[in-house]
Tab-separated table of N, CA and C in Angstrom:
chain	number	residue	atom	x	y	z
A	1	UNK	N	12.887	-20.679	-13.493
A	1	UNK	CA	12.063	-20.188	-12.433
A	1	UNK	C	10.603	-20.257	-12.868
A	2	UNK	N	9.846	-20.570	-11.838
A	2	UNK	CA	8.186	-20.602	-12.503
A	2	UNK	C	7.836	-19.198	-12.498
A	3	UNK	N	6.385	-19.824	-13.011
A	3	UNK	CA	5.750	-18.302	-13.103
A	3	UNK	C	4.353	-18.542	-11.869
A	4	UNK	N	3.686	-17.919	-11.709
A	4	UNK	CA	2.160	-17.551	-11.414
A	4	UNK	C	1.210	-16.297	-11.442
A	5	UNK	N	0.030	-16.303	-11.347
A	5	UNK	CA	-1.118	-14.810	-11.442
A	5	UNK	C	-1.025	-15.036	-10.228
A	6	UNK	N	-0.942	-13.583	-10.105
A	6	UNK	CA	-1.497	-12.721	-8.824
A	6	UNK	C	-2.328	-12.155	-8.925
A	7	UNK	N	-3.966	-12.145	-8.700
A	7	UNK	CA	-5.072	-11.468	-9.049
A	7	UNK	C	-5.021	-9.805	-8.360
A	8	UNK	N	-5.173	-8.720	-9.466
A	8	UNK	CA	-5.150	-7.754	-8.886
A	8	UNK	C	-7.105	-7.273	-8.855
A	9	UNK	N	-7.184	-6.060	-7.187
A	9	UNK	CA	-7.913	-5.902	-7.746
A	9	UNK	C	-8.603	-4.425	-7.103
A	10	UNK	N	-10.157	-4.418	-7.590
A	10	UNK	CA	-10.064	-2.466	-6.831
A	10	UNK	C	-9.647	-2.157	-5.458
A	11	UNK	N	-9.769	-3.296	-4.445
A	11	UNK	CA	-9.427	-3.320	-3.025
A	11	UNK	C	-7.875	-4.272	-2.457
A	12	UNK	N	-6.896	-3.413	-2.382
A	12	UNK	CA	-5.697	-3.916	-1.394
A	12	UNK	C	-5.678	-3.843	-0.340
A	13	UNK	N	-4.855	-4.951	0.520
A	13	UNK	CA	-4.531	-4.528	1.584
A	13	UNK	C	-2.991	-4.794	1.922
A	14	UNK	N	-2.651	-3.864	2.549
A	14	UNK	CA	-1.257	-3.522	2.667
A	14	UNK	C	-0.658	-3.590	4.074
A	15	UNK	N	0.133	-3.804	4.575
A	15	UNK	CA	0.217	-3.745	6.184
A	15	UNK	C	0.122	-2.882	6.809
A	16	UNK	N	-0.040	-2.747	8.198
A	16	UNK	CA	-0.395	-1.779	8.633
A	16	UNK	C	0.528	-1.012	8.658
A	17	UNK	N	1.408	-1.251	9.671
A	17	UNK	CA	2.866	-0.694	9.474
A	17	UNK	C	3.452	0.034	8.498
A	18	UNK	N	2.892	-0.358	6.869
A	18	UNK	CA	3.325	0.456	5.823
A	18	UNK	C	2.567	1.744	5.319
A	19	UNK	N	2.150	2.073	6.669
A	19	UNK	CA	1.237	3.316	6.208
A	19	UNK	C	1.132	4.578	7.543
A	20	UNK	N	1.830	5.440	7.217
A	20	UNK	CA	1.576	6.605	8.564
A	20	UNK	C	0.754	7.968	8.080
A	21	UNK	N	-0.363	8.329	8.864
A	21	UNK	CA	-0.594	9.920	8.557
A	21	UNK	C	0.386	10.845	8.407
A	22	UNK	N	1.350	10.825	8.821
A	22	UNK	CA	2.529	11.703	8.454
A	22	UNK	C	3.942	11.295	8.528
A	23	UNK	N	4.297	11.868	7.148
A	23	UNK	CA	5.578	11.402	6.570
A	23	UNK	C	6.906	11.945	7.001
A	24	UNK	N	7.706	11.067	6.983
A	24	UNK	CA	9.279	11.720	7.214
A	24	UNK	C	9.892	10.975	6.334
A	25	UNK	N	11.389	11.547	6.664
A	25	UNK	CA	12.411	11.220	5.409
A	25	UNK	C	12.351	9.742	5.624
A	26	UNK	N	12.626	9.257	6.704
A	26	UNK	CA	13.080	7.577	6.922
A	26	UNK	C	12.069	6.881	6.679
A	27	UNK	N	11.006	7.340	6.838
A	27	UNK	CA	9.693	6.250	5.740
A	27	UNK	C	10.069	6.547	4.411
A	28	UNK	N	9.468	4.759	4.195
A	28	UNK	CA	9.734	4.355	3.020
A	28	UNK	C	8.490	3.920	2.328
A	29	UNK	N	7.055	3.612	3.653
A	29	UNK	CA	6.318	3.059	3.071
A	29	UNK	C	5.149	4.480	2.847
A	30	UNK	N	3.750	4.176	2.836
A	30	UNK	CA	2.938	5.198	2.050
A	30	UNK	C	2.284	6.088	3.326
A	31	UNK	N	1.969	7.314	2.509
A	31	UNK	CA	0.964	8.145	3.642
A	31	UNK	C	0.570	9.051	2.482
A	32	UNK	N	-0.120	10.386	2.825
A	32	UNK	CA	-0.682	10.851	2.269
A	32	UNK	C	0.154	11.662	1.111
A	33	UNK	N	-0.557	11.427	-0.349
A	33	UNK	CA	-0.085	12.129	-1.318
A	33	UNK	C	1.589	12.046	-1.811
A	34	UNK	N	1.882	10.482	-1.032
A	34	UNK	CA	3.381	9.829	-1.516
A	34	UNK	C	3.302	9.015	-2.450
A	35	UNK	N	3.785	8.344	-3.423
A	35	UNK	CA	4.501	7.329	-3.983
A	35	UNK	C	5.024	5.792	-3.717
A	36	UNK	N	4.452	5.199	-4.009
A	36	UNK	CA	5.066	3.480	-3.339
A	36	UNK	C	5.032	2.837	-4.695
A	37	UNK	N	5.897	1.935	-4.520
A	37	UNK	CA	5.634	0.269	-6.043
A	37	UNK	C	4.932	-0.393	-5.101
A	38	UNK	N	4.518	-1.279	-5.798
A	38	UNK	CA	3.788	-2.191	-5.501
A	38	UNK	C	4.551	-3.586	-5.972
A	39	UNK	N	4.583	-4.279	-5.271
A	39	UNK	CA	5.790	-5.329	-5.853
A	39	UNK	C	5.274	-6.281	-5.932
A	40	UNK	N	5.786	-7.476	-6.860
A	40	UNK	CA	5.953	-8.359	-7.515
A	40	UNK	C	5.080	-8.420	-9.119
A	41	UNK	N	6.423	-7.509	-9.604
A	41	UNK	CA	6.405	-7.564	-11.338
A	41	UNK	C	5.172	-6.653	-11.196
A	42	UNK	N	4.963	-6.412	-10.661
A	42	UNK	CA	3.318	-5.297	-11.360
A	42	UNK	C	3.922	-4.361	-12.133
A	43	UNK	N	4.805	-3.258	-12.186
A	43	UNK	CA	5.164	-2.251	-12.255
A	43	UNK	C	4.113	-1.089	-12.481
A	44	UNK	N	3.777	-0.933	-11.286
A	44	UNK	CA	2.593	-0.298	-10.752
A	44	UNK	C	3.238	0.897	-9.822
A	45	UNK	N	2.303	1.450	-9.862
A	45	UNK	CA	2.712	3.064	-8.384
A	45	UNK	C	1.430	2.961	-7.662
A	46	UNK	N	1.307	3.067	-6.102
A	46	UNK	CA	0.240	4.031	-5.685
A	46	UNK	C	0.401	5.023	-5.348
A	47	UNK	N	-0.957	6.270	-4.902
A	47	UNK	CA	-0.301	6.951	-4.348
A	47	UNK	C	-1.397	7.204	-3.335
A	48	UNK	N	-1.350	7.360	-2.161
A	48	UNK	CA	-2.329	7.900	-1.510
A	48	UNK	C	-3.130	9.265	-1.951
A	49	UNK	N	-4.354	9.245	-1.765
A	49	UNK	CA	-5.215	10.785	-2.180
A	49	UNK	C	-5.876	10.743	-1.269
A	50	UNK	N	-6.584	10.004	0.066
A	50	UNK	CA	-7.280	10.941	0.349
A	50	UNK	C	-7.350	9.197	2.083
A	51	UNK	N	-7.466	9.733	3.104
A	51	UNK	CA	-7.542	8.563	4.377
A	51	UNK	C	-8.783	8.915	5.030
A	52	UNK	N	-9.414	7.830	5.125
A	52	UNK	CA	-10.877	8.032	6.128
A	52	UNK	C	-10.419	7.452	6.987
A	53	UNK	N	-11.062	8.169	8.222
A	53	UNK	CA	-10.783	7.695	9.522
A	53	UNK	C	-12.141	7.996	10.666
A	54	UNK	N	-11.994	7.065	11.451
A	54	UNK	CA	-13.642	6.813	12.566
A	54	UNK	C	-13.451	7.973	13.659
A	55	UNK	N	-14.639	8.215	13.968
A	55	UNK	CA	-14.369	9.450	15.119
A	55	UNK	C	-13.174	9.676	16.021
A	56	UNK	N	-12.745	7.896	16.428
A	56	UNK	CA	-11.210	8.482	17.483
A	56	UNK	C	-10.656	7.973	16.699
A	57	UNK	N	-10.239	9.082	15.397
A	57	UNK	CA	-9.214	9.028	14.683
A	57	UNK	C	-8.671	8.154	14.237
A	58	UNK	N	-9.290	6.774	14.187
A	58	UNK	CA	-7.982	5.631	13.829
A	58	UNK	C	-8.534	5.460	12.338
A	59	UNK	N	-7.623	4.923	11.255
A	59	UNK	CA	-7.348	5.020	9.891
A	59	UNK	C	-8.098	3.532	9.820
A	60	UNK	N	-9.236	3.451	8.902
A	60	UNK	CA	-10.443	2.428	8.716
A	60	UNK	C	-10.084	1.932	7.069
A	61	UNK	N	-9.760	3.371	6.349
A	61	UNK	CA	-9.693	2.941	4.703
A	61	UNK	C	-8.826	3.624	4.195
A	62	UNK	N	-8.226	3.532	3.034
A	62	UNK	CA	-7.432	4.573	2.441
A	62	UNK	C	-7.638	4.617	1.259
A	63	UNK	N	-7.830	5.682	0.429
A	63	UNK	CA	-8.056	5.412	-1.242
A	63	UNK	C	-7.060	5.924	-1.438
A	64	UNK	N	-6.916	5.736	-2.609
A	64	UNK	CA	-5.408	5.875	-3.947
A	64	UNK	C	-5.556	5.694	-5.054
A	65	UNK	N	-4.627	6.204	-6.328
A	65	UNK	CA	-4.744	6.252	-7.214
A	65	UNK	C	-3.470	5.161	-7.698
A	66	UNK	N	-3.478	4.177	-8.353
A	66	UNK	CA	-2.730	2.885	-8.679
A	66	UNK	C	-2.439	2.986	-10.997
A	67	UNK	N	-1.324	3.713	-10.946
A	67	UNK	CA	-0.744	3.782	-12.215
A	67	UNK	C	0.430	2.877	-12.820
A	68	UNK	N	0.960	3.504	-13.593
A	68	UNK	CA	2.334	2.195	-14.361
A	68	UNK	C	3.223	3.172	-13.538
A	69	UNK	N	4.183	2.376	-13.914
A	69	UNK	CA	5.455	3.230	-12.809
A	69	UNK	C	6.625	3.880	-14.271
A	70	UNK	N	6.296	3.496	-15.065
A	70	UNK	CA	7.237	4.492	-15.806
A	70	UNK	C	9.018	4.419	-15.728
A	71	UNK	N	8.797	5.775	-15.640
A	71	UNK	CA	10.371	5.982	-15.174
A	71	UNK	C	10.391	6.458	-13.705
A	72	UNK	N	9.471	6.478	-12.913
A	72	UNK	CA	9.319	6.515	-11.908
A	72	UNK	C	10.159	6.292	-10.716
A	73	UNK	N	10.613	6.250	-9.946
A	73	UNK	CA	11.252	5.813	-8.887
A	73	UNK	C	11.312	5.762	-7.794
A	74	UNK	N	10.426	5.157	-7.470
A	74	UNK	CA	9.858	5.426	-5.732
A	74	UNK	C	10.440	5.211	-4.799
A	75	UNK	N	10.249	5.580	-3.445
A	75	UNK	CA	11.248	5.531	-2.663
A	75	UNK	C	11.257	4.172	-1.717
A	76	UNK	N	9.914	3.661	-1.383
A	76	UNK	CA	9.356	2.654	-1.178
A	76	UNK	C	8.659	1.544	-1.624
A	77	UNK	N	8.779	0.513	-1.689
A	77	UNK	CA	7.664	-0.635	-2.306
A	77	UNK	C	7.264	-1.547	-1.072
A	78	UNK	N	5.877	-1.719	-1.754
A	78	UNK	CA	5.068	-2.151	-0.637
A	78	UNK	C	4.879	-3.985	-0.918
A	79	UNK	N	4.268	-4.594	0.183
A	79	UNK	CA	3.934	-5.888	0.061
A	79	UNK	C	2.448	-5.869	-0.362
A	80	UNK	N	1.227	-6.392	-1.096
A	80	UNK	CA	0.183	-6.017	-0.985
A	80	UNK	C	-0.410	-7.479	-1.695
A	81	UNK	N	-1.750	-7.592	-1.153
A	81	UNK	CA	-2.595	-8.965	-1.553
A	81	UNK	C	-4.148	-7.955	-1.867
A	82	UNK	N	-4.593	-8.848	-2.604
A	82	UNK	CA	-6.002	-8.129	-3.066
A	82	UNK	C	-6.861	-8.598	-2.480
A	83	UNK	N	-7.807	-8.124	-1.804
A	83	UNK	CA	-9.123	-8.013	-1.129
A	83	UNK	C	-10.034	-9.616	-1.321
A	84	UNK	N	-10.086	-9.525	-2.575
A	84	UNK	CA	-11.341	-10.098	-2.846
A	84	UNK	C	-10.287	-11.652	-2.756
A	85	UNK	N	-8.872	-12.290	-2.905
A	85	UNK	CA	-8.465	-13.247	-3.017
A	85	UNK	C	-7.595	-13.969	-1.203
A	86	UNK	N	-7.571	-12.632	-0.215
A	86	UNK	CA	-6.958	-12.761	0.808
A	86	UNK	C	-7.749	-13.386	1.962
A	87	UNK	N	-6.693	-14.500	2.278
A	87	UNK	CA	-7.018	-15.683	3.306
A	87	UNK	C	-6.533	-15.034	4.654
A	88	UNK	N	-7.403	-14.930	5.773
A	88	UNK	CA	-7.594	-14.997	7.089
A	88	UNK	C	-6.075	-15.636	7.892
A	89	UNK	N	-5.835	-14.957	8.327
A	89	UNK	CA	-4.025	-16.119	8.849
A	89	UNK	C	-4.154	-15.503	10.291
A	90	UNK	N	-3.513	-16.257	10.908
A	90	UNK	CA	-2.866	-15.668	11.892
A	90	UNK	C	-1.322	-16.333	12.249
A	91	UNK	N	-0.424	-14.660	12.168
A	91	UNK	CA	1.185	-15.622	12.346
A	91	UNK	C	1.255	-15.410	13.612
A	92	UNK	N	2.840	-16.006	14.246
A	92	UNK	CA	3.201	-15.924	15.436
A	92	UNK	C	4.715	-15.850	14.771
């Protein structure tokens, strides 16, 4: 199997979908002050700390704190591309 780098870096972006202001059991992906991997081989955690959001409320940024995962075991892992390397797409 090959290999390749995946450039990590201070800015991700993650889908939208994988992120709600408030959590329930059946999410898997991140919201505030949860746990996610970050996948492919990183063995990384984020966690949400803290969501800015624009006057009508809609979610603009999110910061987090991004560690080793340990023995960790999260309940979710996320898809994520870094900021500074992510190409413009549009799917259908």
């Amino acid at each position: 199997m090959g290999k390749r780098s995946v450039p990590m870096g201070p800015e991700l972006y993650i889908e939208q979908d994988d992120f709600r202001l408030v959590d329930s059991k059946e999410f898997y992906g991140l919201a505030p002050e949860k746990e996610v991997g970050l996948l492919g081989n990183t063995g990384l955690i984020m966690k949400c700390t803290k969501v800015n959001q624009d006057k009508k409320g809609n979610v603009t940024s999110i910061e987090a704190e991004v560690y080793p995962r340990g023995d960790a075991k999260p309940k979710g892992n996320l898809h994520w591309v870094a900021a500074a390397t992510a190409v413009k797409a549009e799917i259908r």
